[in-house]
PDB file of C-alpha atoms in Angstrom:
ATOM      1  CA  UNK A  71      20.529   8.759 -16.650  1.00 70.00           C
ATOM      2  CA  UNK A  72      18.064   7.139 -15.077  1.00 81.00           C
ATOM      3  CA  UNK A  73      18.443   4.363 -11.730  1.00 89.00           C
ATOM      4  CA  UNK A  74      17.740   0.675 -13.242  1.00 93.00           C
ATOM      5  CA  UNK A  75      14.875   1.339  -9.722  1.00 95.00           C
ATOM      6  CA  UNK A  76      12.642   4.241 -11.916  1.00 94.00           C
ATOM      7  CA  UNK A  77      12.761   1.139 -14.881  1.00 95.00           C
ATOM      8  CA  UNK A  78      10.883  -1.614 -12.648  1.00 96.00           C
ATOM      9  CA  UNK A  79       8.636   0.749 -10.852  1.00 96.00           C
ATOM     10  CA  UNK A  80       7.457   2.380 -14.027  1.00 95.00           C
ATOM     11  CA  UNK A  81       7.049  -0.777 -15.435  1.00 96.00           C
ATOM     12  CA  UNK A  82       5.022  -2.183 -12.379  1.00 97.00           C
ATOM     13  CA  UNK A  83       2.748   0.882 -12.812  1.00 96.00           C
ATOM     14  CA  UNK A  84       2.656   0.571 -16.967  1.00 96.00           C
ATOM     15  CA  UNK A  85       1.770  -3.592 -15.663  1.00 96.00           C
ATOM     16  CA  UNK A  86      -0.729  -2.541 -13.209  1.00 97.00           C
ATOM     17  CA  UNK A  87      -2.594  -0.475 -15.267  1.00 96.00           C
ATOM     18  CA  UNK A  88      -2.778  -3.080 -18.659  1.00 95.00           C
ATOM     19  CA  UNK A  89      -4.375  -5.428 -15.977  1.00 95.00           C
ATOM     20  CA  UNK A  90      -7.596  -3.288 -15.452  1.00 88.00           C
ATOM     21  CA  UNK A  91      -7.400  -3.803 -11.615  1.00 95.00           C
ATOM     22  CA  UNK A  92     -10.314  -2.017  -9.855  1.00 95.00           C
ATOM     23  CA  UNK A  93      -8.217   0.785  -9.379  1.00 95.00           C
ATOM     24  CA  UNK A  94      -8.128   1.127 -13.352  1.00 95.00           C
ATOM     25  CA  UNK A  95      -5.829   3.637 -14.438  1.00 94.00           C
ATOM     26  CA  UNK A  96      -5.114   4.925 -11.234  1.00 94.00           C
ATOM     27  CA  UNK A  97      -1.707   3.757 -10.349  1.00 95.00           C
ATOM     28  CA  UNK A  98       0.772   5.968  -9.130  1.00 90.00           C
ATOM     29  CA  UNK A  99       4.544   5.369  -8.413  1.00 88.00           C
ATOM     30  CA  UNK A 100       5.825   7.096  -4.867  1.00 71.00           C
ATOM     31  CA  UNK A 101       2.824   9.042  -3.374  1.00 74.00           C
ATOM     32  CA  UNK A 102       3.974  11.225  -1.019  1.00 78.00           C
ATOM     33  CA  UNK A 103       0.955  13.549  -1.398  1.00 78.00           C
ATOM     34  CA  UNK A 104      -1.871  12.245   0.610  1.00 83.00           C
ATOM     35  CA  UNK A 105      -4.703  10.946  -1.351  1.00 87.00           C
ATOM     36  CA  UNK A 106      -8.332  12.352  -2.065  1.00 86.00           C
ATOM     37  CA  UNK A 107     -11.431   9.528  -1.555  1.00 88.00           C
ATOM     38  CA  UNK A 108     -12.384  10.405  -5.212  1.00 87.00           C
ATOM     39  CA  UNK A 109      -9.175   8.683  -6.841  1.00 88.00           C
ATOM     40  CA  UNK A 110     -10.808   5.867  -4.978  1.00 92.00           C
ATOM     41  CA  UNK A 111      -9.580   3.150  -5.538  1.00 95.00           C
ATOM     42  CA  UNK A 112      -5.742   3.623  -6.591  1.00 94.00           C
ATOM     43  CA  UNK A 113      -2.547   1.934  -6.323  1.00 95.00           C
ATOM     44  CA  UNK A 114       0.197   3.134  -4.843  1.00 93.00           C
ATOM     45  CA  UNK A 115       3.866   2.237  -5.278  1.00 95.00           C
ATOM     46  CA  UNK A 116       7.137   3.311  -4.133  1.00 93.00           C
ATOM     47  CA  UNK A 117      10.728   1.973  -2.045  1.00 94.00           C
ATOM     48  CA  UNK A 118      10.831   0.413   0.870  1.00 93.00           C
ATOM     49  CA  UNK A 119      14.573  -0.648   0.741  1.00 95.00           C
ATOM     50  CA  UNK A 120      17.162  -2.348  -2.238  1.00 96.00           C
ATOM     51  CA  UNK A 121      19.844  -3.558   0.511  1.00 95.00           C
ATOM     52  CA  UNK A 122      22.687  -5.758  -2.111  1.00 94.00           C
ATOM     53  CA  UNK A 123      23.863  -8.415  -2.054  1.00 92.00           C
ATOM     54  CA  UNK A 124      27.619  -9.075  -1.299  1.00 91.00           C
ATOM     55  CA  UNK A 125      27.904 -12.903  -1.638  1.00 90.00           C
ATOM     56  CA  UNK A 126      25.904 -12.653  -5.243  1.00 89.00           C
ATOM     57  CA  UNK A 127      28.409  -9.280  -5.503  1.00 90.00           C
ATOM     58  CA  UNK A 128      31.989 -10.628  -4.664  1.00 88.00           C
ATOM     59  CA  UNK A 129      31.443 -13.729  -7.347  1.00 86.00           C
ATOM     60  CA  UNK A 130      31.530 -11.120 -10.489  1.00 86.00           C
ATOM     61  CA  UNK A 131      34.396  -9.987 -12.141  1.00 80.00           C
ATOM     62  CA  UNK A 132      33.862  -7.134 -14.169  1.00 82.00           C
ATOM     63  CA  UNK A 133      31.490  -6.440 -10.676  1.00 86.00           C
ATOM     64  CA  UNK A 134      27.794  -6.357 -10.974  1.00 89.00           C
ATOM     65  CA  UNK A 135      26.416  -4.681  -7.791  1.00 92.00           C
ATOM     66  CA  UNK A 136      23.248  -7.225  -7.371  1.00 93.00           C
ATOM     67  CA  UNK A 137      20.575  -6.121  -5.718  1.00 95.00           C
ATOM     68  CA  UNK A 138      17.460  -7.136  -3.737  1.00 96.00           C
ATOM     69  CA  UNK A 139      14.931  -3.940  -4.008  1.00 97.00           C
ATOM     70  CA  UNK A 140      12.385  -4.100  -1.516  1.00 96.00           C
ATOM     71  CA  UNK A 141       9.087  -2.867  -3.202  1.00 96.00           C
ATOM     72  CA  UNK A 142       6.129  -1.879  -2.237  1.00 94.00           C
ATOM     73  CA  UNK A 143       2.374  -2.440  -3.849  1.00 96.00           C
ATOM     74  CA  UNK A 144      -0.323  -1.074  -1.837  1.00 94.00           C
ATOM     75  CA  UNK A 145      -3.730  -0.732  -2.527  1.00 95.00           C
ATOM     76  CA  UNK A 146      -6.290   1.504  -1.156  1.00 93.00           C
ATOM     77  CA  UNK A 147      -9.790   1.251  -0.933  1.00 95.00           C
ATOM     78  CA  UNK A 148     -13.279   2.434   0.554  1.00 93.00           C
ATOM     79  CA  UNK A 149     -16.651   0.413   0.973  1.00 88.00           C
ATOM     80  CA  UNK A 150     -18.815  -1.238   3.451  1.00 86.00           C
ATOM     81  CA  UNK A 151     -17.099  -2.072   6.311  1.00 83.00           C
ATOM     82  CA  UNK A 152     -19.059  -5.722   5.808  1.00 87.00           C
ATOM     83  CA  UNK A 153     -17.008  -5.955   2.696  1.00 92.00           C
ATOM     84  CA  UNK A 154     -13.927  -4.949   3.095  1.00 93.00           C
ATOM     85  CA  UNK A 155     -12.149  -7.476   3.729  1.00 94.00           C
ATOM     86  CA  UNK A 156     -13.299  -9.229   0.443  1.00 95.00           C
ATOM     87  CA  UNK A 157     -12.418  -5.787  -1.691  1.00 95.00           C
ATOM     88  CA  UNK A 158      -8.669  -6.034  -0.521  1.00 96.00           C
ATOM     89  CA  UNK A 159      -8.648  -9.747  -1.951  1.00 97.00           C
ATOM     90  CA  UNK A 160      -9.773  -9.232  -4.605  1.00 96.00           C
ATOM     91  CA  UNK A 161      -7.625  -6.007  -6.048  1.00 97.00           C
ATOM     92  CA  UNK A 162      -5.287  -8.063  -3.890  1.00 97.00           C
ATOM     93  CA  UNK A 163      -5.269 -11.350  -6.349  1.00 97.00           C
ATOM     94  CA  UNK A 164      -5.439  -9.191  -8.824  1.00 97.00           C
ATOM     95  CA  UNK A 165      -1.948  -7.850  -8.619  1.00 97.00           C
ATOM     96  CA  UNK A 166      -0.523 -10.858  -7.258  1.00 97.00           C
ATOM     97  CA  UNK A 167      -2.230 -11.786 -10.910  1.00 96.00           C
ATOM     98  CA  UNK A 168      -0.201  -8.955 -12.985  1.00 96.00           C
ATOM     99  CA  UNK A 169       2.833  -8.509 -12.476  1.00 96.00           C
ATOM    100  CA  UNK A 170       3.418 -12.861 -11.840  1.00 95.00           C
ATOM    101  CA  UNK A 171       2.557 -12.307 -15.407  1.00 93.00           C
ATOM    102  CA  UNK A 172       6.020 -11.092 -15.889  1.00 92.00           C
ATOM    103  CA  UNK A 173       8.693 -12.056 -12.913  1.00 92.00           C
ATOM    104  CA  UNK A 174      11.498 -10.031 -15.585  1.00 92.00           C
ATOM    105  CA  UNK A 175       9.483  -7.250 -16.112  1.00 92.00           C
ATOM    106  CA  UNK A 176       9.301  -6.134 -19.405  1.00 90.00           C
ATOM    107  CA  UNK A 177      13.304  -7.069 -18.960  1.00 91.00           C
ATOM    108  CA  UNK A 178      13.798  -4.492 -16.417  1.00 91.00           C
ATOM    109  CA  UNK A 179      14.728  -7.167 -13.077  1.00 94.00           C
ATOM    110  CA  UNK A 180      16.132 -10.735 -13.311  1.00 93.00           C
ATOM    111  CA  UNK A 181      12.474 -11.684 -11.458  1.00 95.00           C
ATOM    112  CA  UNK A 182      10.869 -10.561  -9.042  1.00 96.00           C
ATOM    113  CA  UNK A 183       9.140 -12.258  -5.917  1.00 96.00           C
ATOM    114  CA  UNK A 184       6.487 -11.139  -4.109  1.00 97.00           C
ATOM    115  CA  UNK A 185       7.342 -11.630   0.128  1.00 97.00           C
ATOM    116  CA  UNK A 186       4.703  -9.889   2.331  1.00 95.00           C
ATOM    117  CA  UNK A 187       0.918  -8.946   1.998  1.00 96.00           C
ATOM    118  CA  UNK A 188      -0.096  -7.064   5.105  1.00 94.00           C
ATOM    119  CA  UNK A 189      -3.671  -5.510   6.122  1.00 93.00           C
ATOM    120  CA  UNK A 190      -5.124  -2.663   7.654  1.00 92.00           C
ATOM    121  CA  UNK A 191      -8.864  -1.232   7.869  1.00 91.00           C
ATOM    122  CA  UNK A 192      -9.445   2.419   9.183  1.00 91.00           C
ATOM    123  CA  UNK A 193     -12.883   3.756  10.458  1.00 88.00           C
ATOM    124  CA  UNK A 194     -11.825   7.140  10.425  1.00 88.00           C
ATOM    125  CA  UNK A 195     -12.823   9.304   6.859  1.00 88.00           C
ATOM    126  CA  UNK A 196     -16.795  10.186   5.630  1.00 90.00           C
ATOM    127  CA  UNK A 197     -16.544   5.583   4.904  1.00 91.00           C
ATOM    128  CA  UNK A 198     -14.488   2.946   5.493  1.00 92.00           C
ATOM    129  CA  UNK A 199     -10.903   2.812   4.617  1.00 93.00           C
ATOM    130  CA  UNK A 200      -8.715  -0.363   3.569  1.00 93.00           C
ATOM    131  CA  UNK A 201      -5.498  -0.888   3.011  1.00 94.00           C
ATOM    132  CA  UNK A 202      -3.297  -4.094   1.101  1.00 95.00           C
ATOM    133  CA  UNK A 203      -0.169  -3.507   1.289  1.00 94.00           C
ATOM    134  CA  UNK A 204       2.254  -6.242  -1.342  1.00 96.00           C
ATOM    135  CA  UNK A 205       5.570  -5.957  -0.164  1.00 96.00           C
ATOM    136  CA  UNK A 206       8.352  -7.769  -3.516  1.00 97.00           C
ATOM    137  CA  UNK A 207      11.331  -8.472  -3.944  1.00 97.00           C
ATOM    138  CA  UNK A 208      13.156  -6.890  -6.917  1.00 96.00           C
ATOM    139  CA  UNK A 209      16.521  -8.271  -8.302  1.00 95.00           C
ATOM    140  CA  UNK A 210      18.184  -6.196 -10.773  1.00 95.00           C
ATOM    141  CA  UNK A 211      22.273  -5.785 -10.373  1.00 93.00           C
ATOM    142  CA  UNK A 212      24.181  -2.491 -11.986  1.00 91.00           C
ATOM    143  CA  UNK A 213      27.580  -2.217 -12.963  1.00 87.00           C
ATOM    144  CA  UNK A 214      30.746  -1.015 -10.971  1.00 83.00           C
ATOM    145  CA  UNK A 215      31.923   1.171 -12.885  1.00 80.00           C
ATOM    146  CA  UNK A 216      29.578   2.334 -15.198  1.00 78.00           C
ATOM    147  CA  UNK A 217      30.703   2.106 -18.403  1.00 73.00           C
ATOM    148  CA  UNK A 218      30.054   5.373 -19.066  1.00 75.00           C
ATOM    149  CA  UNK A 219      31.453   7.042 -16.433  1.00 76.00           C
ATOM    150  CA  UNK A 220      35.301   4.536 -17.204  1.00 74.00           C
ATOM    151  CA  UNK A 221      36.321   2.684 -19.739  1.00 70.00           C
ATOM    152  CA  UNK A 222      36.998  -1.184 -18.969  1.00 65.00           C
ATOM    153  CA  UNK A 223      40.678  -2.452 -19.948  1.00 74.00           C
ATOM    154  CA  UNK A 224      40.333  -4.929 -22.800  1.00 78.00           C
ATOM    155  CA  UNK A 225      40.448  -8.596 -21.750  1.00 81.00           C
ATOM    156  CA  UNK A 226      44.097  -9.101 -23.721  1.00 85.00           C
ATOM    157  CA  UNK A 227      45.274 -13.036 -22.584  1.00 86.00           C
ATOM    158  CA  UNK A 228      43.415 -16.001 -20.010  1.00 88.00           C
ATOM    159  CA  UNK A 229      45.196 -18.250 -18.436  1.00 88.00           C
ATOM    160  CA  UNK A 230      42.695 -20.969 -18.184  1.00 89.00           C
ATOM    161  CA  UNK A 231      42.666 -24.118 -16.024  1.00 87.00           C
ATOM    162  CA  UNK A 232      40.215 -27.138 -15.655  1.00 85.00           C
ATOM    163  CA  UNK A 233      40.414 -29.526 -13.084  1.00 83.00           C
ATOM    164  CA  UNK A 234      38.602 -32.291 -12.410  1.00 78.00           C
ATOM    165  CA  UNK A 235      39.813 -32.706  -8.381  1.00 62.00           C
ATOM    166  CA  UNK A 236      38.356 -30.133  -5.753  1.00 61.00           C
ATOM    167  CA  UNK A 237      41.374 -30.969  -3.323  1.00 57.00           C
ATOM    168  CA  UNK A 238      40.648 -34.683  -2.738  1.00 55.00           C
ATOM    169  CA  UNK A 239      36.926 -34.027  -1.309  1.00 57.00           C
ATOM    170  CA  UNK A 240      34.832 -35.728  -3.400  1.00 61.00           C
ATOM    171  CA  UNK A 241      35.708 -40.013  -3.853  1.00 64.00           C
ATOM    172  CA  UNK A 242      36.185 -40.998  -7.301  1.00 63.00           C
ATOM    173  CA  UNK A 243      33.855 -42.979  -9.380  1.00 68.00           C
ATOM    174  CA  UNK A 244      34.987 -46.510  -9.827  1.00 65.00           C
ATOM    175  CA  UNK A 245      37.213 -46.578 -12.742  1.00 68.00           C
ATOM    176  CA  UNK A 246      37.181 -43.049 -13.544  1.00 70.00           C
ATOM    177  CA  UNK A 247      40.620 -41.282 -13.536  1.00 73.00           C
ATOM    178  CA  UNK A 248      41.130 -37.521 -12.014  1.00 76.00           C
ATOM    179  CA  UNK A 249      42.207 -35.146 -15.285  1.00 80.00           C
ATOM    180  CA  UNK A 250      43.474 -31.448 -15.157  1.00 84.00           C
ATOM    181  CA  UNK A 251      43.428 -29.619 -18.655  1.00 87.00           C
ATOM    182  CA  UNK A 252      45.385 -25.425 -19.181  1.00 89.00           C
ATOM    183  CA  UNK A 253      45.296 -23.739 -21.356  1.00 90.00           C
ATOM    184  CA  UNK A 254      46.385 -19.721 -22.006  1.00 89.00           C
ATOM    185  CA  UNK A 255      44.666 -17.070 -24.675  1.00 89.00           C
ATOM    186  CA  UNK A 256      46.752 -14.640 -25.925  1.00 88.00           C
ATOM    187  CA  UNK A 257      45.975 -11.615 -28.152  1.00 87.00           C
ATOM    188  CA  UNK A 258      42.531 -11.304 -26.829  1.00 84.00           C
ATOM    189  CA  UNK A 259      42.006  -7.722 -27.427  1.00 78.00           C
ATOM    190  CA  UNK A 260      41.894  -8.382 -31.127  1.00 64.00           C
TER     191      UNK A 260
ATOM    192  CA  UNK B  34     -29.880  24.642  39.148  1.00 84.00           C
ATOM    193  CA  UNK B  35     -27.544  22.045  38.568  1.00 90.00           C
ATOM    194  CA  UNK B  36     -25.146  20.947  35.826  1.00 90.00           C
ATOM    195  CA  UNK B  37     -27.186  18.774  33.721  1.00 87.00           C
ATOM    196  CA  UNK B  38     -30.508  20.736  33.577  1.00 88.00           C
ATOM    197  CA  UNK B  39     -28.033  24.083  32.581  1.00 90.00           C
ATOM    198  CA  UNK B  40     -25.762  22.209  29.595  1.00 89.00           C
ATOM    199  CA  UNK B  41     -29.769  20.924  28.541  1.00 87.00           C
ATOM    200  CA  UNK B  42     -30.825  24.740  27.781  1.00 88.00           C
ATOM    201  CA  UNK B  43     -26.921  25.504  26.552  1.00 90.00           C
ATOM    202  CA  UNK B  44     -27.882  22.389  24.399  1.00 89.00           C
ATOM    203  CA  UNK B  45     -30.970  23.371  23.007  1.00 88.00           C
ATOM    204  CA  UNK B  46     -30.067  27.367  22.055  1.00 88.00           C
ATOM    205  CA  UNK B  47     -27.296  25.364  20.431  1.00 89.00           C
ATOM    206  CA  UNK B  48     -29.235  23.415  18.250  1.00 89.00           C
ATOM    207  CA  UNK B  49     -31.363  25.759  17.761  1.00 87.00           C
ATOM    208  CA  UNK B  50     -30.256  28.399  17.007  1.00 89.00           C
ATOM    209  CA  UNK B  51     -26.848  26.983  15.663  1.00 89.00           C
ATOM    210  CA  UNK B  52     -28.178  23.758  13.566  1.00 93.00           C
ATOM    211  CA  UNK B  53     -29.270  23.275  10.964  1.00 95.00           C
ATOM    212  CA  UNK B  54     -33.319  20.505   9.674  1.00 95.00           C
ATOM    213  CA  UNK B  55     -31.728  17.487   9.296  1.00 96.00           C
ATOM    214  CA  UNK B  56     -33.867  13.574   8.875  1.00 97.00           C
ATOM    215  CA  UNK B  57     -34.050  11.186  11.652  1.00 97.00           C
ATOM    216  CA  UNK B  58     -34.396   7.745  10.121  1.00 97.00           C
ATOM    217  CA  UNK B  59     -35.049   5.277  12.778  1.00 96.00           C
ATOM    218  CA  UNK B  60     -34.082   1.677  12.515  1.00 95.00           C
ATOM    219  CA  UNK B  61     -37.761   0.527  12.591  1.00 95.00           C
ATOM    220  CA  UNK B  62     -40.576   3.587  11.859  1.00 94.00           C
ATOM    221  CA  UNK B  63     -41.298   7.363   9.989  1.00 95.00           C
ATOM    222  CA  UNK B  64     -38.514   9.718  10.291  1.00 96.00           C
ATOM    223  CA  UNK B  65     -38.164  12.654  11.887  1.00 96.00           C
ATOM    224  CA  UNK B  66     -37.251  16.460  11.376  1.00 96.00           C
ATOM    225  CA  UNK B  67     -34.459  17.491  14.186  1.00 96.00           C
ATOM    226  CA  UNK B  68     -31.854  20.259  14.516  1.00 95.00           C
ATOM    227  CA  UNK B  69     -28.649  19.227  14.925  1.00 95.00           C
ATOM    228  CA  UNK B  70     -24.777  20.886  14.716  1.00 95.00           C
ATOM    229  CA  UNK B  71     -22.780  18.809  11.776  1.00 95.00           C
ATOM    230  CA  UNK B  72     -19.930  20.123  10.396  1.00 93.00           C
ATOM    231  CA  UNK B  73     -17.380  17.202   7.999  1.00 92.00           C
ATOM    232  CA  UNK B  74     -13.874  18.987   8.954  1.00 91.00           C
ATOM    233  CA  UNK B  75     -10.816  17.849   7.132  1.00 87.00           C
ATOM    234  CA  UNK B  76      -8.859  14.560   8.737  1.00 86.00           C
ATOM    235  CA  UNK B  77      -6.151  12.873   7.578  1.00 85.00           C
ATOM    236  CA  UNK B  78      -5.865   8.519   7.194  1.00 87.00           C
ATOM    237  CA  UNK B  79      -2.737   6.740   8.232  1.00 82.00           C
ATOM    238  CA  UNK B  80      -2.642   3.743   7.858  1.00 76.00           C
ATOM    239  CA  UNK B  81       0.790   2.540   8.343  1.00 65.00           C
ATOM    240  CA  UNK B  82       1.898   2.843   4.797  1.00 64.00           C
ATOM    241  CA  UNK B  83       4.278   6.090   3.473  1.00 64.00           C
ATOM    242  CA  UNK B  84       0.415   7.813   1.829  1.00 75.00           C
ATOM    243  CA  UNK B  85      -3.023   8.117   3.611  1.00 84.00           C
ATOM    244  CA  UNK B  86      -6.001   9.365   2.312  1.00 88.00           C
ATOM    245  CA  UNK B  87      -6.915  13.319   2.284  1.00 89.00           C
ATOM    246  CA  UNK B  88     -10.994  12.618   3.777  1.00 89.00           C
ATOM    247  CA  UNK B  89     -13.616  14.239   6.089  1.00 90.00           C
ATOM    248  CA  UNK B  90     -14.785  13.296   9.088  1.00 92.00           C
ATOM    249  CA  UNK B  91     -18.422  14.090   9.499  1.00 94.00           C
ATOM    250  CA  UNK B  92     -20.444  14.985  12.411  1.00 95.00           C
ATOM    251  CA  UNK B  93     -23.813  15.683  14.206  1.00 96.00           C
ATOM    252  CA  UNK B  94     -24.319  16.838  17.911  1.00 96.00           C
ATOM    253  CA  UNK B  95     -28.009  16.075  18.591  1.00 96.00           C
ATOM    254  CA  UNK B  96     -29.886  15.715  21.814  1.00 95.00           C
ATOM    255  CA  UNK B  97     -31.300  12.619  22.347  1.00 94.00           C
ATOM    256  CA  UNK B  98     -35.563  13.839  23.619  1.00 93.00           C
ATOM    257  CA  UNK B  99     -35.772  15.240  20.531  1.00 94.00           C
ATOM    258  CA  UNK B 100     -34.709  11.145  18.687  1.00 96.00           C
ATOM    259  CA  UNK B 101     -37.785   8.908  18.724  1.00 96.00           C
ATOM    260  CA  UNK B 102     -35.240   5.646  19.230  1.00 96.00           C
ATOM    261  CA  UNK B 103     -31.787   5.904  20.893  1.00 94.00           C
ATOM    262  CA  UNK B 104     -28.899   5.628  18.322  1.00 94.00           C
ATOM    263  CA  UNK B 105     -27.023   3.676  20.059  1.00 91.00           C
ATOM    264  CA  UNK B 106     -29.428   0.463  19.636  1.00 92.00           C
ATOM    265  CA  UNK B 107     -31.300   1.219  17.635  1.00 93.00           C
ATOM    266  CA  UNK B 108     -27.987   0.522  14.452  1.00 90.00           C
ATOM    267  CA  UNK B 109     -30.454   0.582  12.092  1.00 93.00           C
ATOM    268  CA  UNK B 110     -30.758   4.318  12.029  1.00 95.00           C
ATOM    269  CA  UNK B 111     -29.578   6.944   9.242  1.00 96.00           C
ATOM    270  CA  UNK B 112     -29.307  10.368   9.156  1.00 97.00           C
ATOM    271  CA  UNK B 113     -30.543  12.233   5.895  1.00 97.00           C
ATOM    272  CA  UNK B 114     -29.418  15.829   5.706  1.00 96.00           C
ATOM    273  CA  UNK B 115     -28.780  17.869   2.271  1.00 95.00           C
ATOM    274  CA  UNK B 116     -29.457  14.400   0.513  1.00 95.00           C
ATOM    275  CA  UNK B 117     -26.711  12.433   1.653  1.00 95.00           C
ATOM    276  CA  UNK B 118     -27.642   9.537   3.874  1.00 96.00           C
ATOM    277  CA  UNK B 119     -25.183   8.400   6.744  1.00 95.00           C
ATOM    278  CA  UNK B 120     -25.317   6.068   9.659  1.00 94.00           C
ATOM    279  CA  UNK B 121     -23.023   6.389  13.060  1.00 94.00           C
ATOM    280  CA  UNK B 122     -20.099   4.075  13.241  1.00 92.00           C
ATOM    281  CA  UNK B 123     -19.657   5.719  16.458  1.00 92.00           C
ATOM    282  CA  UNK B 124     -22.026   7.322  19.146  1.00 93.00           C
ATOM    283  CA  UNK B 125     -20.408   9.233  21.168  1.00 93.00           C
ATOM    284  CA  UNK B 126     -22.473  10.479  24.940  1.00 93.00           C
ATOM    285  CA  UNK B 127     -22.515  13.007  26.784  1.00 92.00           C
ATOM    286  CA  UNK B 128     -24.116  11.665  30.052  1.00 90.00           C
ATOM    287  CA  UNK B 129     -26.115  14.323  29.981  1.00 90.00           C
ATOM    288  CA  UNK B 130     -28.978  14.494  27.380  1.00 92.00           C
ATOM    289  CA  UNK B 131     -26.566  14.728  24.091  1.00 94.00           C
ATOM    290  CA  UNK B 132     -24.819  12.959  21.509  1.00 95.00           C
ATOM    291  CA  UNK B 133     -21.787  13.167  19.323  1.00 95.00           C
ATOM    292  CA  UNK B 134     -22.362  10.363  16.097  1.00 95.00           C
ATOM    293  CA  UNK B 135     -19.513   9.615  14.068  1.00 94.00           C
ATOM    294  CA  UNK B 136     -20.755   9.409  10.323  1.00 94.00           C
ATOM    295  CA  UNK B 137     -20.173   7.493   7.563  1.00 93.00           C
ATOM    296  CA  UNK B 138     -21.798   7.990   4.588  1.00 92.00           C
ATOM    297  CA  UNK B 139     -23.525   5.385   2.945  1.00 89.00           C
TER     298      UNK B 139
END
């Protein structure tokens, strides 16, 4: 069973390939081995970090582990030193446009936001090289526990209380009367 | 014999015997055929990311007295070797008559 992070990365790769950027179909997920100069320009997509939003997670029942998944989308370009910055800006704009068109990434994430863009150039190698790294933050959640692992107990009874009062902190408007309602539902397991 | 003189003799032997013919094209003027020691060793270019580029670092060693212009000041000069044209992005004179040019393909 694949992790939701893989679905998010795969969705990003697919969208970038379909967007016909300067990299064309040369978009890879999680590169470890060096890129070959014949493959340039190209784009790498890989994980940076995945942090749990505890405050949001603790407000869920059953528990949903809400995550802030940082993904790097790095475009590599080689060319003339005079135009390298422009080339990097061009491909960065193509990436931004492709990913902002669907911030849910075909429903693999709740949201996708660009948080940082970094540039670097190198004189080493057969031709001047540049890289632009776009860091995206993808919001998603995982069920805790996974329903496939543990069967959750059926909801049988709900005790519901509704009140307009918040401990007296809110001042009532003129002619407004506080109200409180209570109900109990049973036999919900059907 | 001074060291500089000895080195000049050694460089001449190296470039003549171990070198290969290349064309030095000055920014202004006619190309000149010279002998130089060329290599393009593997170079891994890392740009502070999780991956890098496997490239090569072409370079050529030449004797300054063979060249019609000084590559350090003639920024439009080119080197043509086996039908590939290069320009020097870094010029490293050794101070004793030789110069190492770090090249980029144009």
